[in-house]
């Protein structure tokens, strides 16, 4: 098998896995957990010296950083039955800016919200941290809401890898009032993205791991 994706589906590996399912790629999934030390073993550090998942191994071409993995797969396999990659310079600009935007402006606060509202055991959660993260997210979410008032997608007039990158982060805050109450267009767009069969396939992978 020439294409391998490392990382449990219940992690940022969901991003390249989502793209792989969208494109109907033939790949091997190595569901490496991020807890328990497997990512710190020397065999894994050869793939990613940062000791983190995901990693994409495309016949020896190694990609780490989950958004880079998603962008790489979309570009590398863009000639298939369905393209998630840019077809024009304007689409490329949109894909790059939204993907970098979500990592830099939203991901940290979205993760803090998720950890302190759902993921951590209740006794370790700090609601004040979740509230503060949600409050900070109001500013970038206004930008996304404004964009979606006139466009159905993030790049061009079709679903692209930019939607995967941004929706994969917004999924962490999908139940928060900053989405549900403040950002109705974001909520609608997110619901459409998460209803896609490829995203649902990743959810099934999570359940079966
Ligand atoms: N910026 C990196 C973050 C990767 C990351 O933190 N992955 C987590 C799982 S979602 C991990 O491997 N954690 C293990 C560790 O940090 O030791 C990316 O987007 O790929």
Short mmCIF file of C-alpha atoms and ligand atoms in Angstrom, two decimals:
data_model
loop_
_atom_site.label_atom_id
_atom_site.label_comp_id
_atom_site.label_asym_id
_atom_site.label_seq_id
_atom_site.Cartn_x
_atom_site.Cartn_y
_atom_site.Cartn_z
CA UNK A 1 0.00 0.00 0.00
CA UNK A 2 1.55 3.30 -1.06
CA UNK A 3 -0.49 5.68 1.09
CA UNK A 4 -0.54 5.47 4.88
CA UNK A 5 -2.27 7.73 7.37
CA UNK A 6 -1.00 7.49 10.96
CA UNK A 7 -3.11 8.52 13.92
CA UNK A 8 -6.30 7.48 15.65
CA UNK A 9 -9.38 8.90 13.96
CA UNK A 10 -10.26 10.50 17.32
CA UNK A 11 -7.54 13.10 16.86
CA UNK A 12 -6.41 15.69 14.32
CA UNK A 13 -5.81 12.70 12.02
CA UNK A 14 -9.55 13.06 11.32
CA UNK A 15 -8.57 15.88 8.93
CA UNK A 16 -6.52 13.85 6.40
CA UNK A 17 -8.87 10.89 6.95
CA UNK A 18 -11.83 13.10 6.01
CA UNK A 19 -10.05 14.22 2.82
CA UNK A 20 -9.08 10.61 1.98
CA UNK A 21 -12.72 9.52 2.29
CA UNK A 22 -13.96 12.50 0.25
CA UNK A 23 -11.57 11.55 -2.55
CA UNK A 24 -12.24 7.82 -2.32
CA UNK A 25 -8.54 7.12 -1.80
CA UNK A 26 -7.12 3.68 -1.20
CA UNK A 27 -5.07 4.00 1.98
CA UNK A 28 -3.83 2.12 5.02
CA UNK A 29 -4.85 3.55 8.37
CA UNK A 30 -2.50 3.03 11.29
CA UNK A 31 -4.67 4.07 14.23
CA UNK A 32 -1.82 5.11 16.50
CA UNK A 33 -3.02 6.63 19.80
CA UNK A 34 -1.56 9.90 21.02
CA UNK A 35 -1.58 8.78 24.65
CA UNK A 36 0.60 6.01 26.04
CA UNK A 37 3.91 6.91 24.42
CA UNK A 38 3.59 5.31 20.96
CA UNK A 39 4.30 8.64 19.25
CA UNK A 40 7.54 9.01 21.24
CA UNK A 41 9.02 5.69 20.05
CA UNK A 42 12.06 5.95 17.77
CA UNK A 43 10.19 4.19 14.90
CA UNK A 44 7.56 6.93 14.98
CA UNK A 45 9.99 9.82 15.50
CA UNK A 46 11.53 8.90 12.14
CA UNK A 47 8.15 9.75 10.59
CA UNK A 48 7.54 12.87 12.68
CA UNK A 49 10.34 14.16 14.92
CA UNK A 50 7.72 16.25 16.76
CA UNK A 51 6.24 13.03 18.15
CA UNK A 52 2.70 13.94 17.13
CA UNK A 53 -0.06 12.55 14.96
CA UNK A 54 -1.17 12.73 12.22
CA UNK A 55 1.44 11.77 9.67
CA UNK A 56 0.79 10.99 6.01
CA UNK A 57 3.29 8.70 4.31
CA UNK A 58 2.75 8.86 0.55
CA UNK A 59 5.16 6.22 -0.70
CA UNK A 60 8.00 7.76 1.31
CA UNK A 61 6.89 11.40 1.04
CA UNK A 62 6.25 12.33 4.67
CA UNK A 63 3.81 15.04 5.70
CA UNK A 64 3.09 16.10 9.26
CA UNK A 65 0.89 18.91 10.61
CA UNK A 66 -2.74 17.94 10.15
CA UNK A 67 -3.73 20.89 7.94
CA UNK A 68 -0.66 20.32 5.75
CA UNK A 69 -1.69 16.64 5.50
CA UNK A 70 -5.20 17.63 4.38
CA UNK A 71 -3.94 20.25 1.90
CA UNK A 72 -1.31 17.82 0.58
CA UNK A 73 -3.81 15.03 -0.10
CA UNK A 74 -6.23 17.40 -1.82
CA UNK A 75 -3.50 18.71 -4.12
CA UNK A 76 -1.77 15.38 -4.71
CA UNK A 77 -4.96 13.55 -5.69
CA UNK A 78 -6.79 16.35 -7.43
CA UNK A 79 -7.20 14.58 -10.76
CA UNK A 80 -9.69 12.01 -9.49
CA UNK A 81 -13.46 11.74 -9.61
CA UNK A 82 -13.85 14.69 -7.30
CA UNK A 83 -11.55 17.60 -6.54
CA UNK A 84 -11.11 19.38 -3.24
CA UNK A 85 -8.13 21.38 -4.49
CA UNK A 86 -7.92 24.83 -6.01
CA UNK A 87 -8.73 25.17 -9.68
CA UNK A 88 -7.94 28.88 -9.98
CA UNK A 89 -5.47 31.26 -8.27
CA UNK A 90 -8.44 32.88 -6.49
CA UNK A 91 -9.51 29.51 -5.06
CA UNK A 92 -5.93 28.80 -4.00
CA UNK A 93 -5.83 32.12 -2.17
CA UNK A 94 -9.11 31.29 -0.41
CA UNK A 95 -8.00 27.77 0.55
CA UNK A 96 -4.71 28.98 1.97
CA UNK A 97 -6.09 31.96 3.88
CA UNK A 98 -8.98 30.09 5.48
CA UNK A 99 -6.79 27.11 6.42
CA UNK A 100 -4.10 29.28 8.02
CA UNK A 101 -6.78 31.51 9.57
CA UNK A 102 -8.48 28.66 11.39
CA UNK A 103 -5.21 27.36 12.86
CA UNK A 104 -4.02 30.78 13.95
CA UNK A 105 -7.26 32.50 14.97
CA UNK A 106 -9.50 29.68 16.20
CA UNK A 107 -7.91 26.30 16.91
CA UNK A 108 -6.37 26.99 20.33
CA UNK A 109 -9.54 28.49 21.78
CA UNK A 110 -11.74 25.83 20.15
CA UNK A 111 -9.63 23.11 21.77
CA UNK A 112 -9.72 24.80 25.17
CA UNK A 113 -13.50 25.01 24.86
CA UNK A 114 -13.78 21.34 23.88
CA UNK A 115 -11.45 20.13 26.64
CA UNK A 116 -13.14 22.12 29.40
CA UNK A 117 -16.71 21.57 28.29
CA UNK A 118 -16.69 17.92 27.19
CA UNK A 119 -13.43 16.03 26.75
CA UNK A 120 -11.81 16.15 30.18
CA UNK A 121 -13.27 14.26 33.13
CA UNK A 122 -15.84 16.56 34.81
CA UNK A 123 -13.74 16.99 37.97
CA UNK A 124 -10.83 18.43 35.94
CA UNK A 125 -12.89 20.81 33.80
CA UNK A 126 -12.64 24.53 34.42
CA UNK A 127 -15.82 26.17 33.12
CA UNK A 128 -14.19 29.61 33.36
CA UNK A 129 -11.57 28.58 30.80
CA UNK A 130 -14.27 27.24 28.44
CA UNK A 131 -16.24 30.48 28.81
CA UNK A 132 -13.20 32.67 28.20
CA UNK A 133 -12.20 30.65 25.10
CA UNK A 134 -15.73 30.91 23.76
CA UNK A 135 -15.74 34.66 24.38
CA UNK A 136 -12.49 35.07 22.41
CA UNK A 137 -13.91 33.01 19.53
CA UNK A 138 -16.68 35.56 18.99
CA UNK A 139 -14.32 37.83 17.07
CA UNK A 140 -13.07 35.35 14.39
CA UNK A 141 -16.50 33.70 14.19
CA UNK A 142 -17.97 37.05 13.18
CA UNK A 143 -15.59 37.04 10.21
CA UNK A 144 -16.67 33.54 9.18
CA UNK A 145 -20.34 34.38 9.68
CA UNK A 146 -19.99 37.45 7.47
CA UNK A 147 -18.30 35.43 4.69
CA UNK A 148 -21.01 32.77 4.79
CA UNK A 149 -23.74 35.38 4.45
CA UNK A 150 -22.84 35.74 0.78
CA UNK A 151 -21.02 32.48 -0.04
CA UNK A 152 -22.08 28.88 0.50
CA UNK A 153 -18.52 27.61 0.87
CA UNK A 154 -15.12 28.94 1.84
CA UNK A 155 -13.45 28.79 -1.58
CA UNK A 156 -15.26 29.06 -4.87
CA UNK A 157 -18.80 27.82 -5.14
CA UNK A 158 -18.14 24.24 -4.11
CA UNK A 159 -16.94 22.18 -1.16
CA UNK A 160 -13.13 22.20 -1.01
CA UNK A 161 -10.35 21.26 1.39
CA UNK A 162 -10.78 24.71 2.96
CA UNK A 163 -14.19 23.59 4.23
CA UNK A 164 -12.61 20.42 5.67
CA UNK A 165 -9.88 22.40 7.45
CA UNK A 166 -12.22 24.99 8.95
CA UNK A 167 -15.12 22.61 9.73
CA UNK A 168 -12.75 20.18 11.47
CA UNK A 169 -11.99 22.91 14.02
CA UNK A 170 -15.53 24.31 14.19
CA UNK A 171 -16.78 20.78 14.96
CA UNK A 172 -15.11 21.17 18.37
CA UNK A 173 -17.42 24.08 19.21
CA UNK A 174 -20.51 22.97 17.31
CA UNK A 175 -22.74 23.04 20.41
CA UNK A 176 -21.43 26.32 21.80
CA UNK A 177 -23.63 29.38 21.84
CA UNK A 178 -20.97 31.29 19.88
CA UNK A 179 -21.97 29.03 16.97
CA UNK A 180 -25.57 28.11 17.72
CA UNK A 181 -26.77 31.58 18.73
CA UNK A 182 -24.29 34.12 17.42
CA UNK A 183 -23.49 32.52 14.05
CA UNK A 184 -26.55 31.00 12.32
CA UNK A 185 -24.89 30.79 8.88
CA UNK A 186 -21.83 29.09 10.41
CA UNK A 187 -24.14 26.64 12.19
CA UNK A 188 -25.94 25.82 8.92
CA UNK A 189 -22.74 25.46 6.88
CA UNK A 190 -21.17 23.33 9.64
CA UNK A 191 -24.18 21.04 9.81
CA UNK A 192 -23.93 20.50 6.03
CA UNK A 193 -20.20 19.76 6.22
CA UNK A 194 -20.58 17.32 9.12
CA UNK A 195 -23.46 15.52 7.39
CA UNK A 196 -21.22 14.59 4.46
CA UNK A 197 -20.70 10.83 4.05
CA UNK A 198 -16.91 11.25 4.27
CA UNK A 199 -17.11 12.95 7.68
CA UNK A 200 -19.60 10.32 8.83
CA UNK A 201 -17.17 7.61 7.67
CA UNK A 202 -14.52 9.10 9.99
CA UNK A 203 -17.03 9.05 12.87
CA UNK A 204 -17.59 5.34 12.18
CA UNK A 205 -13.83 4.77 12.26
CA UNK A 206 -13.74 6.43 15.70
CA UNK A 207 -16.47 4.11 16.97
CA UNK A 208 -14.79 1.00 15.60
CA UNK A 209 -11.26 1.75 16.87
N1 LIG B 1 -0.25 21.22 15.07
C1 LIG B 1 -0.24 19.78 15.04
C2 LIG B 1 -0.70 19.26 16.40
C3 LIG B 1 -0.62 17.76 16.44
C4 LIG B 1 -1.04 17.25 17.79
O1 LIG B 1 -0.92 17.91 18.83
N2 LIG B 1 -1.53 16.02 17.77
C5 LIG B 1 -1.93 15.39 19.00
C6 LIG B 1 -3.16 14.49 18.76
S1 LIG B 1 -4.52 15.44 18.16
C7 LIG B 1 -0.79 14.54 19.50
O2 LIG B 1 -0.18 13.84 18.75
N3 LIG B 1 -0.51 14.63 20.80
C8 LIG B 1 0.51 13.84 21.39
C9 LIG B 1 1.55 14.65 22.06
O3 LIG B 1 1.54 15.89 21.91
O4 LIG B 1 2.38 14.07 22.73
C10 LIG B 1 -1.13 19.26 13.92
O5 LIG B 1 -2.11 19.94 13.57
O6 LIG B 1 -0.86 18.17 13.39
#
